[in-house]
């Protein structure tokens, strides 16, 4: 019998983090017996998709880690106690730092779709170890967009899909992947309303395309010509918003001549989309009172990734779709997802071995293996991996495994024995996201932005610790915790936030060198004065103070009172008290204009570094490799995929082993029928997989789901791999020339029937 109590938390499977309620049950009371959307959550308001109901497969998942592990010389693991684990990890990393410098220690991860507290607390460990190079999944998808957006608007923009008249999705399938609020409700409303339109750019007739008014079914990888043609139509038919351009932008005089020159007919031919349809879609954008645009992996993990982030922005900038309801906006942030001090452009920093551009502080994922597997004196020699699974999720898994194995020391902090953890020297087990206080910084709503601090639903099992505790202990073992100052700060915290703010500010003023350790100091002082269920929320006090400095008016409009630190304290108290999340800022649409952070304070239409790439489109596409006649999209989001958060293949109700989608014509040509096996060969590897014939695919295009091919222990105790691990098939050199993002959606491939 499930307990009658519904406890509020959030779904951890995509960036939406919908509020959910859970009833616990099972013999030990630790099963997620029932799950429903939480109506009290101010963002999701009761919405949740089918995946959330499967979260017990995470909480009670396979291969859960229950205590620290150390690798023996023979390669097997032995259990060790926490004191030994912390002491040895600290000592080994410190010795690498002392010998080779902190820049030889690499940090990967920091959080996934549902948890950003690891990134917040590890900041202390990273600074103490002198770590300078780090990365995470954002450097596989969003860094090109961050770079472009940084140049064009000086920050991140999002689209108001709930109010827009026209929605444009470029290589994004929100019906399956969500990523916008109440995705399916929002999409259905758009489809039903005759006054609104949806434009979908996707080579596949995606589930989102089914609802679209305009499906521009581009040839795989040819989006750049299509989107350039759409922008060119706006200019050539004089459908741009001249008043907006004059008032809010810079660089039109350089961009417009470039777009005037575009041969729209030819570009549409290259893209494989009917010219009249392209023109009609562009006119629809120009005529609309508001347009919202989003790009995603279909183009971000493809050739022209960074270029497309640029071209896509012309559609809404040239038509004046910024800073008004239904258009593009710049949200507030409790704390920026990309960090406070990291310039989008990377401030000219490059990675030490390959010299790859660092964007928002992140080294491109595709160069990490190269930065390890070399005798270059500046190579990475040790790595901390926290809440990520790079042995599975980065391009070229065989090479990545080789790189991880070549490190002097690999420390993995995770809840489960993952493909990456299996290669570690030390595995530090942590409480699940439902066994500690957690949150994410995916807070992009507008005008009412939402933050949700989740309380634990369950106590962690003995033997695991939350990341906050792990990092505090590492800092202590490294001898850097300012222990003398802690009692006084703790006492101030007991007396209240006002006194704490004063004491903490004074402490930092006297000890500026301790500032980078603030997360763990907050945890060891303020954290102990908080109710136990909120302890790991201590780090947010700093975020609330930052937010109060950055957005005081927006916070006051959300109902918090005060000035300076008092306003930050009021916000922090609000965050702590709201079990189902809270509206932390309320904005006006025009506020986005004031947030433009470009040198001229205007939207920049021109990026020097991309001029050549735009012009280069005139040369047309490069010849395809006849040895690999198919384009494989390696990592599609389907109903039952969720990165590698669920390790148990049984969580999938259908498509258990993740079929290869292939169009019926190609099936006939290859002589394969539904359910038969084929061999997929790429330049990097090969895999055998079951075929599902799908008329959603166009000829020559095939797709495999993401997150499959995990090695999980079966009930018989054997390691089993179900489905194809996509990165056994991808190559490191297939990456964007600007941002280094991988071309996972465009893997040249061959398909043969397996006799
Ligand atoms: N169900 C589910 N949802 C998820 C996740 C999950 O694992 N499962 N993961 C989450 C994460 S981490 C992310 S980053 C997002 C990603 O979300 P999306 O980017 O929306 O997901 P994908 O299915 O990877 O790719 C989107 C679309 O790109 C299309 N595409 C392929 N090639 C091309 C091309 O050449 N041009 C264009 N224009 N499109 C192309 C595909 O057909 C697909 O429909 O999803 C999140 N949501
Ligand atoms: N070929 C190909 N490769 C891809 C993609 C693709 O489409 N195609 N998609 C890419 C994208 S967009 C993404 S976002 C990445 C995702 O790949 P990764 O960033 O590597 O992360 P996840 O698969 O989300 O796995 C998260 C890890 O966190 C662990 N975890 C869960 N909860 C906790 C916790 O509370 N604390 C800690 N410390 N650990 C926890 C899980 O066990 C898991 O090991 O994959 C990328 N790789
Ligand atoms: S939309 Fe995303 S966060 Fe919401 S329930 Fe579905 S997977 Fe979870
Ligand atoms: Mo992602």
mmCIF file with all atom_site columns, C-alpha atoms in Angstrom, residues 321-413:
data_model
loop_
_atom_site.group_PDB
_atom_site.id
_atom_site.type_symbol
_atom_site.label_atom_id
_atom_site.label_alt_id
_atom_site.label_comp_id
_atom_site.label_asym_id
_atom_site.label_entity_id
_atom_site.label_seq_id
_atom_site.pdbx_PDB_ins_code
_atom_site.Cartn_x
_atom_site.Cartn_y
_atom_site.Cartn_z
_atom_site.occupancy
_atom_site.B_iso_or_equiv
_atom_site.pdbx_formal_charge
_atom_site.auth_seq_id
_atom_site.auth_comp_id
_atom_site.auth_asym_id
_atom_site.auth_atom_id
_atom_site.pdbx_PDB_model_num
ATOM 1  C CA . UNK A 1 321 ? 10.868 39.883 -32.830 1.00 0.00 ? 321 UNK A CA 1
ATOM 2  C CA . UNK A 1 322 ? 12.617 40.758 -29.593 1.00 0.00 ? 322 UNK A CA 1
ATOM 3  C CA . UNK A 1 323 ? 11.482 42.241 -26.306 1.00 0.00 ? 323 UNK A CA 1
ATOM 4  C CA . UNK A 1 324 ? 7.743  41.880 -26.805 1.00 0.00 ? 324 UNK A CA 1
ATOM 5  C CA . UNK A 1 325 ? 5.135  39.271 -25.887 1.00 0.00 ? 325 UNK A CA 1
ATOM 6  C CA . UNK A 1 326 ? 5.321  36.148 -28.043 1.00 0.00 ? 326 UNK A CA 1
ATOM 7  C CA . UNK A 1 327 ? 8.824  36.921 -29.295 1.00 0.00 ? 327 UNK A CA 1
ATOM 8  C CA . UNK A 1 328 ? 12.369 36.419 -28.060 1.00 0.00 ? 328 UNK A CA 1
ATOM 9  C CA . UNK A 1 329 ? 13.367 37.530 -24.561 1.00 0.00 ? 329 UNK A CA 1
ATOM 10 C CA . UNK A 1 330 ? 16.300 37.487 -22.151 1.00 0.00 ? 330 UNK A CA 1
ATOM 11 C CA . UNK A 1 331 ? 15.329 35.754 -18.905 1.00 0.00 ? 331 UNK A CA 1
ATOM 12 C CA . UNK A 1 332 ? 16.604 36.519 -15.419 1.00 0.00 ? 332 UNK A CA 1
ATOM 13 C CA . UNK A 1 333 ? 18.742 33.935 -13.651 1.00 0.00 ? 333 UNK A CA 1
ATOM 14 C CA . UNK A 1 334 ? 19.050 33.031 -9.994  1.00 0.00 ? 334 UNK A CA 1
ATOM 15 C CA . UNK A 1 335 ? 22.553 32.254 -11.123 1.00 0.00 ? 335 UNK A CA 1
ATOM 16 C CA . UNK A 1 336 ? 23.622 31.982 -14.771 1.00 0.00 ? 336 UNK A CA 1
ATOM 17 C CA . UNK A 1 337 ? 23.836 28.422 -16.029 1.00 0.00 ? 337 UNK A CA 1
ATOM 18 C CA . UNK A 1 338 ? 27.093 29.297 -17.716 1.00 0.00 ? 338 UNK A CA 1
ATOM 19 C CA . UNK A 1 339 ? 28.696 30.730 -14.576 1.00 0.00 ? 339 UNK A CA 1
ATOM 20 C CA . UNK A 1 340 ? 29.089 34.314 -13.476 1.00 0.00 ? 340 UNK A CA 1
ATOM 21 C CA . UNK A 1 341 ? 32.606 35.017 -14.554 1.00 0.00 ? 341 UNK A CA 1
ATOM 22 C CA . UNK A 1 342 ? 32.851 33.147 -17.832 1.00 0.00 ? 342 UNK A CA 1
ATOM 23 C CA . UNK A 1 343 ? 32.708 35.294 -20.938 1.00 0.00 ? 343 UNK A CA 1
ATOM 24 C CA . UNK A 1 344 ? 30.623 33.705 -23.726 1.00 0.00 ? 344 UNK A CA 1
ATOM 25 C CA . UNK A 1 345 ? 33.482 34.295 -26.107 1.00 0.00 ? 345 UNK A CA 1
ATOM 26 C CA . UNK A 1 346 ? 35.811 32.559 -23.673 1.00 0.00 ? 346 UNK A CA 1
ATOM 27 C CA . UNK A 1 347 ? 37.890 35.696 -23.461 1.00 0.00 ? 347 UNK A CA 1
ATOM 28 C CA . UNK A 1 348 ? 40.263 34.245 -26.037 1.00 0.00 ? 348 UNK A CA 1
ATOM 29 C CA . UNK A 1 349 ? 41.125 31.182 -23.955 1.00 0.00 ? 349 UNK A CA 1
ATOM 30 C CA . UNK A 1 350 ? 41.992 27.952 -25.726 1.00 0.00 ? 350 UNK A CA 1
ATOM 31 C CA . UNK A 1 351 ? 42.622 24.397 -24.586 1.00 0.00 ? 351 UNK A CA 1
ATOM 32 C CA . UNK A 1 352 ? 46.262 23.675 -23.698 1.00 0.00 ? 352 UNK A CA 1
ATOM 33 C CA . UNK A 1 353 ? 47.073 20.873 -26.133 1.00 0.00 ? 353 UNK A CA 1
ATOM 34 C CA . UNK A 1 354 ? 44.791 21.197 -29.165 1.00 0.00 ? 354 UNK A CA 1
ATOM 35 C CA . UNK A 1 355 ? 44.262 24.948 -28.906 1.00 0.00 ? 355 UNK A CA 1
ATOM 36 C CA . UNK A 1 356 ? 40.491 24.619 -29.228 1.00 0.00 ? 356 UNK A CA 1
ATOM 37 C CA . UNK A 1 357 ? 38.326 27.648 -28.437 1.00 0.00 ? 357 UNK A CA 1
ATOM 38 C CA . UNK A 1 358 ? 36.940 27.644 -24.875 1.00 0.00 ? 358 UNK A CA 1
ATOM 39 C CA . UNK A 1 359 ? 33.402 29.001 -24.749 1.00 0.00 ? 359 UNK A CA 1
ATOM 40 C CA . UNK A 1 360 ? 31.648 29.836 -21.451 1.00 0.00 ? 360 UNK A CA 1
ATOM 41 C CA . UNK A 1 361 ? 34.571 28.170 -19.732 1.00 0.00 ? 361 UNK A CA 1
ATOM 42 C CA . UNK A 1 362 ? 34.019 24.811 -21.452 1.00 0.00 ? 362 UNK A CA 1
ATOM 43 C CA . UNK A 1 363 ? 36.565 22.832 -23.458 1.00 0.00 ? 363 UNK A CA 1
ATOM 44 C CA . UNK A 1 364 ? 34.942 21.185 -26.520 1.00 0.00 ? 364 UNK A CA 1
ATOM 45 C CA . UNK A 1 365 ? 34.058 17.575 -25.658 1.00 0.00 ? 365 UNK A CA 1
ATOM 46 C CA . UNK A 1 366 ? 35.544 16.272 -28.900 1.00 0.00 ? 366 UNK A CA 1
ATOM 47 C CA . UNK A 1 367 ? 39.085 17.362 -28.010 1.00 0.00 ? 367 UNK A CA 1
ATOM 48 C CA . UNK A 1 368 ? 39.241 15.946 -24.474 1.00 0.00 ? 368 UNK A CA 1
ATOM 49 C CA . UNK A 1 369 ? 40.577 12.547 -25.544 1.00 0.00 ? 369 UNK A CA 1
ATOM 50 C CA . UNK A 1 370 ? 43.208 14.250 -27.700 1.00 0.00 ? 370 UNK A CA 1
ATOM 51 C CA . UNK A 1 371 ? 44.241 16.409 -24.751 1.00 0.00 ? 371 UNK A CA 1
ATOM 52 C CA . UNK A 1 372 ? 44.930 13.278 -22.702 1.00 0.00 ? 372 UNK A CA 1
ATOM 53 C CA . UNK A 1 373 ? 46.369 10.825 -25.223 1.00 0.00 ? 373 UNK A CA 1
ATOM 54 C CA . UNK A 1 374 ? 49.581 12.700 -25.987 1.00 0.00 ? 374 UNK A CA 1
ATOM 55 C CA . UNK A 1 375 ? 53.000 13.222 -24.459 1.00 0.00 ? 375 UNK A CA 1
ATOM 56 C CA . UNK A 1 376 ? 52.490 16.982 -24.565 1.00 0.00 ? 376 UNK A CA 1
ATOM 57 C CA . UNK A 1 377 ? 53.704 18.413 -21.217 1.00 0.00 ? 377 UNK A CA 1
ATOM 58 C CA . UNK A 1 378 ? 50.395 20.213 -20.711 1.00 0.00 ? 378 UNK A CA 1
ATOM 59 C CA . UNK A 1 379 ? 48.213 17.130 -21.136 1.00 0.00 ? 379 UNK A CA 1
ATOM 60 C CA . UNK A 1 380 ? 45.459 16.378 -18.649 1.00 0.00 ? 380 UNK A CA 1
ATOM 61 C CA . UNK A 1 381 ? 46.725 13.766 -16.206 1.00 0.00 ? 381 UNK A CA 1
ATOM 62 C CA . UNK A 1 382 ? 43.821 13.430 -13.841 1.00 0.00 ? 382 UNK A CA 1
ATOM 63 C CA . UNK A 1 383 ? 40.112 13.897 -14.066 1.00 0.00 ? 383 UNK A CA 1
ATOM 64 C CA . UNK A 1 384 ? 37.139 14.308 -11.790 1.00 0.00 ? 384 UNK A CA 1
ATOM 65 C CA . UNK A 1 385 ? 33.881 13.202 -13.380 1.00 0.00 ? 385 UNK A CA 1
ATOM 66 C CA . UNK A 1 386 ? 30.771 14.179 -11.486 1.00 0.00 ? 386 UNK A CA 1
ATOM 67 C CA . UNK A 1 387 ? 27.213 13.392 -12.556 1.00 0.00 ? 387 UNK A CA 1
ATOM 68 C CA . UNK A 1 388 ? 28.137 12.572 -16.124 1.00 0.00 ? 388 UNK A CA 1
ATOM 69 C CA . UNK A 1 389 ? 29.001 9.541  -18.159 1.00 0.00 ? 389 UNK A CA 1
ATOM 70 C CA . UNK A 1 390 ? 31.582 10.626 -20.737 1.00 0.00 ? 390 UNK A CA 1
ATOM 71 C CA . UNK A 1 391 ? 32.687 7.079  -21.566 1.00 0.00 ? 391 UNK A CA 1
ATOM 72 C CA . UNK A 1 392 ? 29.249 6.718  -23.106 1.00 0.00 ? 392 UNK A CA 1
ATOM 73 C CA . UNK A 1 393 ? 28.127 10.202 -24.038 1.00 0.00 ? 393 UNK A CA 1
ATOM 74 C CA . UNK A 1 394 ? 31.191 11.657 -25.775 1.00 0.00 ? 394 UNK A CA 1
ATOM 75 C CA . UNK A 1 395 ? 32.083 11.014 -29.404 1.00 0.00 ? 395 UNK A CA 1
ATOM 76 C CA . UNK A 1 396 ? 34.198 7.966  -30.144 1.00 0.00 ? 396 UNK A CA 1
ATOM 77 C CA . UNK A 1 397 ? 33.660 5.891  -27.005 1.00 0.00 ? 397 UNK A CA 1
ATOM 78 C CA . UNK A 1 398 ? 36.568 3.504  -27.710 1.00 0.00 ? 398 UNK A CA 1
ATOM 79 C CA . UNK A 1 399 ? 38.977 6.463  -27.841 1.00 0.00 ? 399 UNK A CA 1
ATOM 80 C CA . UNK A 1 400 ? 37.390 8.052  -24.787 1.00 0.00 ? 400 UNK A CA 1
ATOM 81 C CA . UNK A 1 401 ? 37.768 4.826  -22.819 1.00 0.00 ? 401 UNK A CA 1
ATOM 82 C CA . UNK A 1 402 ? 41.395 4.670  -23.879 1.00 0.00 ? 402 UNK A CA 1
ATOM 83 C CA . UNK A 1 403 ? 41.891 8.267  -22.712 1.00 0.00 ? 403 UNK A CA 1
ATOM 84 C CA . UNK A 1 404 ? 40.191 7.714  -19.354 1.00 0.00 ? 404 UNK A CA 1
ATOM 85 C CA . UNK A 1 405 ? 42.272 4.592  -18.791 1.00 0.00 ? 405 UNK A CA 1
ATOM 86 C CA . UNK A 1 406 ? 45.460 6.502  -19.604 1.00 0.00 ? 406 UNK A CA 1
ATOM 87 C CA . UNK A 1 407 ? 44.954 9.063  -16.808 1.00 0.00 ? 407 UNK A CA 1
ATOM 88 C CA . UNK A 1 408 ? 47.083 8.926  -13.674 1.00 0.00 ? 408 UNK A CA 1
ATOM 89 C CA . UNK A 1 409 ? 43.921 9.278  -11.608 1.00 0.00 ? 409 UNK A CA 1
ATOM 90 C CA . UNK A 1 410 ? 40.234 9.174  -12.467 1.00 0.00 ? 410 UNK A CA 1
ATOM 91 C CA . UNK A 1 411 ? 37.714 9.994  -9.731  1.00 0.00 ? 411 UNK A CA 1
ATOM 92 C CA . UNK A 1 412 ? 34.027 9.425  -10.486 1.00 0.00 ? 412 UNK A CA 1
ATOM 93 C CA . UNK A 1 413 ? 31.200 10.764 -8.337  1.00 0.00 ? 413 UNK A CA 1
#
